[in-house]
Amino acid sequence: SGKGRTFMTLAAYLFFNKDFRTTASALQSLLDGNGSESSPSSILVPSQHRYLEYFEQYVNNGGLGTPRTLGLVSVHCLGIPAFSSESSVGKSCRPYLQIFQGSKLLYTTVGPEERATHLRPSDVRLYEEKDEKMIFDVGQRVSGDVVLRMRHFQSVKKRITMLRYVFHTSLVELDSSSVLYLEKPDLDIAHNSKRFDNNFRLELHFGEIKEKRKEKSDATSDDVLGERKKVINMMEKRKSEEDIKDLESRLHKALED
């Protein structure tokens, strides 16, 4: 919300100005001074808290350097949220995943939304409570600021954002298994939603991403473009030679006259 962004920005400034030793103490001071009985978690969404901590690390460490690149292999959801009424027993949803790097859509399980209007809800798998978990294969390299968004495909014209997680590849902490374990309080939107069980968990599995072989059709397309470029260059060269010959002919004629 706008209120959350305002408090986040002010807390970051007060910390940067050395009025407080931590961003958390700066934020709490702002809430106390505002006469608010709200807790920081009720003002800021989880990602705003995370990026306040990132800012504190950034200042204390004197910068980040070049963002590291991570291979996001897959995303696992342990638990099924309640976003669809299609299931006769328990919770259900038709989820699809989006990965943004910066503001650019890097990957999605259904294709870019502006080109996916032909999809129907039945084209997206319905997960029911009996499934217990949802797994999405990603296989993408990510670097810098990354946004993971999961949406429910209710209809062609209506998609509902179920959860969002934002992180920076240089500051995310991974264990020895290269898996990032996230609980419900770590996830935007889901953190205060009754559609998710309290034990809902998200796992981001990182690892090596192998280079994909170039498709034959792509190679053929590149060859066609290369040949087309050669033809254009030859035509331009031939036209240039013809222009030179024409100019020489005119000069000879002028001298004879």
Short mmCIF file of C-alpha atoms in Angstrom, two decimals:
data_model
loop_
_atom_site.label_atom_id
_atom_site.label_comp_id
_atom_site.label_asym_id
_atom_site.label_seq_id
_atom_site.Cartn_x
_atom_site.Cartn_y
_atom_site.Cartn_z
CA SER A 1 0.00 0.00 0.00
CA GLY A 2 1.00 3.65 -0.26
CA LYS A 3 1.24 3.86 3.52
CA GLY A 4 3.64 0.93 3.62
CA ARG A 5 5.87 2.46 0.92
CA THR A 6 5.94 5.77 2.81
CA PHE A 7 7.00 4.18 6.11
CA MET A 8 9.54 1.99 4.31
CA THR A 9 11.15 4.97 2.54
CA LEU A 10 11.27 7.09 5.70
CA ALA A 11 12.78 4.22 7.74
CA ALA A 12 15.46 3.70 5.07
CA TYR A 13 16.29 7.41 5.07
CA LEU A 14 16.54 7.65 8.87
CA PHE A 15 18.86 4.63 8.93
CA PHE A 16 20.98 6.00 6.08
CA ASN A 17 21.19 9.35 7.89
CA LYS A 18 22.51 7.45 10.94
CA ASP A 19 19.60 8.50 13.14
CA PHE A 20 19.10 4.82 13.99
CA ARG A 21 21.40 1.81 14.05
CA THR A 22 18.96 -0.46 12.22
CA THR A 23 16.09 -0.06 9.77
CA ALA A 24 13.85 -2.02 12.16
CA SER A 25 14.40 0.48 15.00
CA ALA A 26 13.82 3.38 12.58
CA LEU A 27 10.54 1.84 11.44
CA GLN A 28 9.37 1.19 15.00
CA SER A 29 10.18 4.79 15.95
CA LEU A 30 8.06 6.06 13.07
CA LEU A 31 5.12 3.94 14.19
CA ASP A 32 5.49 5.07 17.80
CA GLY A 33 5.78 8.73 16.80
CA ASN A 34 2.70 8.43 14.63
CA GLY A 35 0.67 7.33 17.63
CA SER A 36 -0.11 4.10 15.85
CA GLU A 37 -0.62 0.85 17.71
CA SER A 38 -0.02 -1.07 14.49
CA SER A 39 2.87 -3.50 14.28
CA PRO A 40 5.44 -3.24 11.47
CA SER A 41 4.05 -6.44 9.94
CA SER A 42 0.60 -4.86 9.61
CA ILE A 43 2.01 -1.80 7.79
CA LEU A 44 4.57 -3.40 5.47
CA VAL A 45 4.12 -6.48 3.32
CA PRO A 46 6.84 -9.16 3.65
CA SER A 47 8.78 -8.01 0.56
CA GLN A 48 8.97 -4.45 1.89
CA HIS A 49 10.43 -5.78 5.15
CA ARG A 50 12.89 -7.87 3.14
CA TYR A 51 14.07 -4.95 1.05
CA LEU A 52 14.51 -2.77 4.14
CA GLU A 53 16.86 -5.47 5.45
CA TYR A 54 18.55 -5.61 2.03
CA PHE A 55 19.09 -1.85 2.17
CA GLU A 56 20.65 -2.17 5.61
CA GLN A 57 23.05 -4.84 4.30
CA TYR A 58 23.80 -2.72 1.23
CA VAL A 59 24.79 0.28 3.36
CA ASN A 60 26.75 -1.73 5.91
CA ASN A 61 28.66 -3.64 3.22
CA GLY A 62 29.33 -0.62 1.01
CA GLY A 63 27.36 -1.93 -1.97
CA LEU A 64 26.60 -5.23 -3.66
CA GLY A 65 28.97 -5.46 -6.59
CA THR A 66 27.89 -7.41 -9.66
CA PRO A 67 24.65 -9.33 -9.01
CA ARG A 68 25.25 -13.06 -8.87
CA THR A 69 23.41 -15.34 -11.25
CA LEU A 70 21.39 -18.25 -9.86
CA GLY A 71 19.72 -21.12 -11.66
CA LEU A 72 16.08 -21.43 -10.58
CA VAL A 73 15.34 -25.07 -11.31
CA SER A 74 11.82 -25.43 -9.91
CA VAL A 75 9.22 -24.06 -7.51
CA HIS A 76 7.40 -26.36 -5.10
CA CYS A 77 4.22 -25.46 -3.21
CA LEU A 78 3.37 -27.59 -0.20
CA GLY A 79 -0.33 -27.09 0.30
CA ILE A 80 -3.26 -26.13 -1.92
CA PRO A 81 -4.88 -22.68 -1.48
CA ALA A 82 -8.63 -22.15 -1.86
CA PHE A 83 -9.28 -20.08 -4.99
CA SER A 84 -11.62 -22.31 -6.99
CA SER A 85 -15.04 -23.75 -6.18
CA GLU A 86 -14.69 -26.50 -8.79
CA SER A 87 -13.63 -29.18 -6.34
CA SER A 88 -16.42 -30.89 -4.46
CA VAL A 89 -14.05 -31.79 -1.64
CA GLY A 90 -11.58 -29.38 -0.04
CA LYS A 91 -9.54 -26.54 -1.51
CA SER A 92 -8.53 -26.16 -5.13
CA CYS A 93 -7.01 -23.74 -7.66
CA ARG A 94 -5.77 -23.48 -11.26
CA PRO A 95 -2.32 -21.94 -10.73
CA TYR A 96 0.25 -20.64 -13.16
CA LEU A 97 3.63 -19.16 -12.39
CA GLN A 98 5.33 -15.98 -13.60
CA ILE A 99 8.97 -15.00 -13.10
CA PHE A 100 9.95 -11.37 -13.62
CA GLN A 101 13.53 -10.08 -13.75
CA GLY A 102 13.41 -6.37 -13.11
CA SER A 103 10.17 -5.36 -14.84
CA LYS A 104 10.49 -7.89 -17.68
CA LEU A 105 8.54 -11.14 -17.78
CA LEU A 106 11.24 -13.79 -17.98
CA TYR A 107 9.19 -16.97 -17.76
CA THR A 108 5.62 -18.13 -17.32
CA THR A 109 3.95 -21.54 -17.41
CA VAL A 110 1.17 -20.34 -19.75
CA GLY A 111 3.04 -17.93 -22.02
CA PRO A 112 2.84 -14.10 -22.04
CA GLU A 113 -0.64 -13.02 -20.97
CA GLU A 114 -1.14 -10.72 -23.94
CA ARG A 115 -0.68 -13.77 -26.19
CA ALA A 116 -2.56 -16.28 -24.04
CA THR A 117 -6.14 -15.11 -24.62
CA HIS A 118 -6.88 -18.37 -26.42
CA LEU A 119 -6.44 -20.28 -23.17
CA ARG A 120 -9.41 -21.55 -21.24
CA PRO A 121 -9.47 -22.42 -17.52
CA SER A 122 -9.55 -26.10 -18.46
CA ASP A 123 -6.15 -25.65 -20.17
CA VAL A 124 -4.58 -24.93 -16.76
CA ARG A 125 -4.39 -27.88 -14.40
CA LEU A 126 -6.80 -27.95 -11.48
CA TYR A 127 -4.99 -28.81 -8.24
CA GLU A 128 -7.12 -30.18 -5.43
CA GLU A 129 -6.46 -30.61 -1.73
CA LYS A 130 -5.79 -34.32 -2.24
CA ASP A 131 -2.80 -33.41 -4.47
CA GLU A 132 -1.08 -31.93 -1.39
CA LYS A 133 1.59 -30.11 -3.44
CA MET A 134 2.18 -28.28 -6.73
CA ILE A 135 5.48 -28.39 -8.65
CA PHE A 136 6.51 -26.03 -11.44
CA ASP A 137 9.61 -26.68 -13.53
CA VAL A 138 11.29 -23.36 -14.32
CA GLY A 139 14.85 -23.94 -15.58
CA GLN A 140 15.81 -20.26 -15.85
CA ARG A 141 18.88 -18.25 -14.86
CA VAL A 142 17.98 -15.21 -12.77
CA SER A 143 20.06 -12.24 -11.63
CA GLY A 144 19.39 -9.11 -9.60
CA ASP A 145 15.85 -8.28 -8.49
CA VAL A 146 13.46 -11.16 -9.14
CA VAL A 147 9.68 -11.30 -8.70
CA LEU A 148 7.90 -14.63 -8.44
CA ARG A 149 4.15 -14.34 -8.87
CA MET A 150 1.58 -17.13 -8.73
CA ARG A 151 -1.88 -16.50 -10.14
CA HIS A 152 -5.15 -18.40 -10.27
CA PHE A 153 -6.63 -18.75 -13.78
CA GLN A 154 -10.31 -18.16 -13.11
CA SER A 155 -11.26 -17.14 -16.63
CA VAL A 156 -9.76 -15.60 -19.76
CA LYS A 157 -10.61 -12.14 -18.44
CA LYS A 158 -9.97 -12.77 -14.76
CA ARG A 159 -6.67 -13.87 -13.21
CA ILE A 160 -6.24 -13.60 -9.43
CA THR A 161 -2.80 -13.09 -7.88
CA MET A 162 -2.49 -15.65 -5.10
CA LEU A 163 0.99 -14.87 -3.81
CA ARG A 164 4.16 -12.95 -4.63
CA TYR A 165 7.77 -13.26 -3.49
CA VAL A 166 10.45 -10.69 -4.31
CA PHE A 167 14.17 -11.20 -3.72
CA HIS A 168 17.64 -10.17 -4.87
CA THR A 169 19.98 -12.93 -6.03
CA SER A 170 23.02 -11.44 -4.28
CA LEU A 171 21.29 -11.23 -0.91
CA VAL A 172 19.13 -14.34 -0.76
CA GLU A 173 20.52 -16.91 1.70
CA LEU A 174 20.58 -20.55 0.60
CA ASP A 175 21.39 -23.62 2.65
CA SER A 176 23.73 -26.41 1.56
CA SER A 177 20.92 -28.06 -0.41
CA SER A 178 20.43 -24.87 -2.48
CA VAL A 179 16.77 -24.75 -1.49
CA LEU A 180 15.10 -21.60 -0.19
CA TYR A 181 12.34 -22.53 2.26
CA LEU A 182 9.58 -19.96 2.63
CA GLU A 183 6.72 -19.96 5.11
CA LYS A 184 3.33 -18.26 4.75
CA PRO A 185 4.50 -15.07 6.60
CA ASP A 186 7.26 -14.63 3.98
CA LEU A 187 4.84 -14.32 1.06
CA ASP A 188 3.05 -11.17 -0.08
CA ILE A 189 -0.75 -11.49 -0.24
CA ALA A 190 -0.69 -15.02 1.17
CA HIS A 191 0.72 -13.84 4.51
CA ASN A 192 -2.66 -12.56 5.73
CA SER A 193 -4.98 -14.60 3.53
CA LYS A 194 -7.37 -17.19 4.94
CA ARG A 195 -7.27 -18.99 1.60
CA PHE A 196 -3.92 -20.46 2.66
CA ASP A 197 -3.41 -22.86 5.55
CA ASN A 198 -0.98 -21.63 8.19
CA ASN A 199 1.42 -24.48 7.37
CA PHE A 200 1.56 -23.60 3.65
CA ARG A 201 5.14 -23.55 2.38
CA LEU A 202 6.94 -22.52 -0.78
CA GLU A 203 10.30 -23.96 -1.84
CA LEU A 204 12.59 -22.46 -4.46
CA HIS A 205 15.03 -25.07 -5.76
CA PHE A 206 18.24 -23.65 -7.22
CA GLY A 207 20.96 -25.43 -9.15
CA GLU A 208 22.76 -25.74 -12.46
CA ILE A 209 20.81 -24.82 -15.58
CA LYS A 210 22.09 -26.52 -18.73
CA GLU A 211 22.28 -24.59 -21.97
CA LYS A 212 19.37 -25.44 -24.23
CA ARG A 213 20.25 -26.61 -27.69
CA LYS A 214 19.29 -24.30 -30.48
CA GLU A 215 16.19 -25.54 -32.24
CA LYS A 216 16.58 -26.50 -35.87
CA SER A 217 13.84 -24.08 -36.89
CA ASP A 218 15.70 -21.26 -35.16
CA ALA A 219 18.92 -22.17 -36.96
CA THR A 220 17.07 -22.28 -40.28
CA SER A 221 15.55 -18.88 -39.55
CA ASP A 222 18.99 -17.45 -38.80
CA ASP A 223 20.35 -18.93 -42.04
CA VAL A 224 17.54 -17.34 -44.04
CA LEU A 225 18.19 -13.97 -42.44
CA GLY A 226 21.91 -14.33 -43.17
CA GLU A 227 21.31 -15.16 -46.83
CA ARG A 228 18.85 -12.29 -47.15
CA LYS A 229 21.44 -9.90 -45.76
CA LYS A 230 24.04 -11.18 -48.27
CA VAL A 231 21.64 -10.63 -51.18
CA ILE A 232 20.86 -7.10 -50.02
CA ASN A 233 24.58 -6.30 -49.73
CA MET A 234 25.22 -7.68 -53.24
CA MET A 235 22.37 -5.64 -54.67
CA GLU A 236 23.65 -2.49 -52.99
CA LYS A 237 27.18 -3.20 -54.28
CA ARG A 238 25.90 -3.83 -57.80
CA LYS A 239 23.87 -0.64 -57.71
CA SER A 240 26.95 1.25 -56.55
CA GLU A 241 29.02 -0.20 -59.42
CA GLU A 242 26.30 0.73 -61.91
CA ASP A 243 26.22 4.28 -60.58
CA ILE A 244 30.01 4.55 -61.02
CA LYS A 245 29.84 3.29 -64.61
CA ASP A 246 27.03 5.71 -65.38
CA LEU A 247 29.06 8.59 -63.92
CA GLU A 248 32.13 7.58 -66.00
CA SER A 249 29.98 7.46 -69.14
CA ARG A 250 28.67 10.96 -68.50
CA LEU A 251 32.18 12.32 -67.90
CA HIS A 252 33.44 10.85 -71.18
CA LYS A 253 30.49 12.29 -73.02
CA ALA A 254 31.05 15.70 -71.43
CA LEU A 255 34.75 15.65 -72.43
CA GLU A 256 33.88 14.69 -76.00
CA ASP A 257 31.43 17.57 -76.20
#
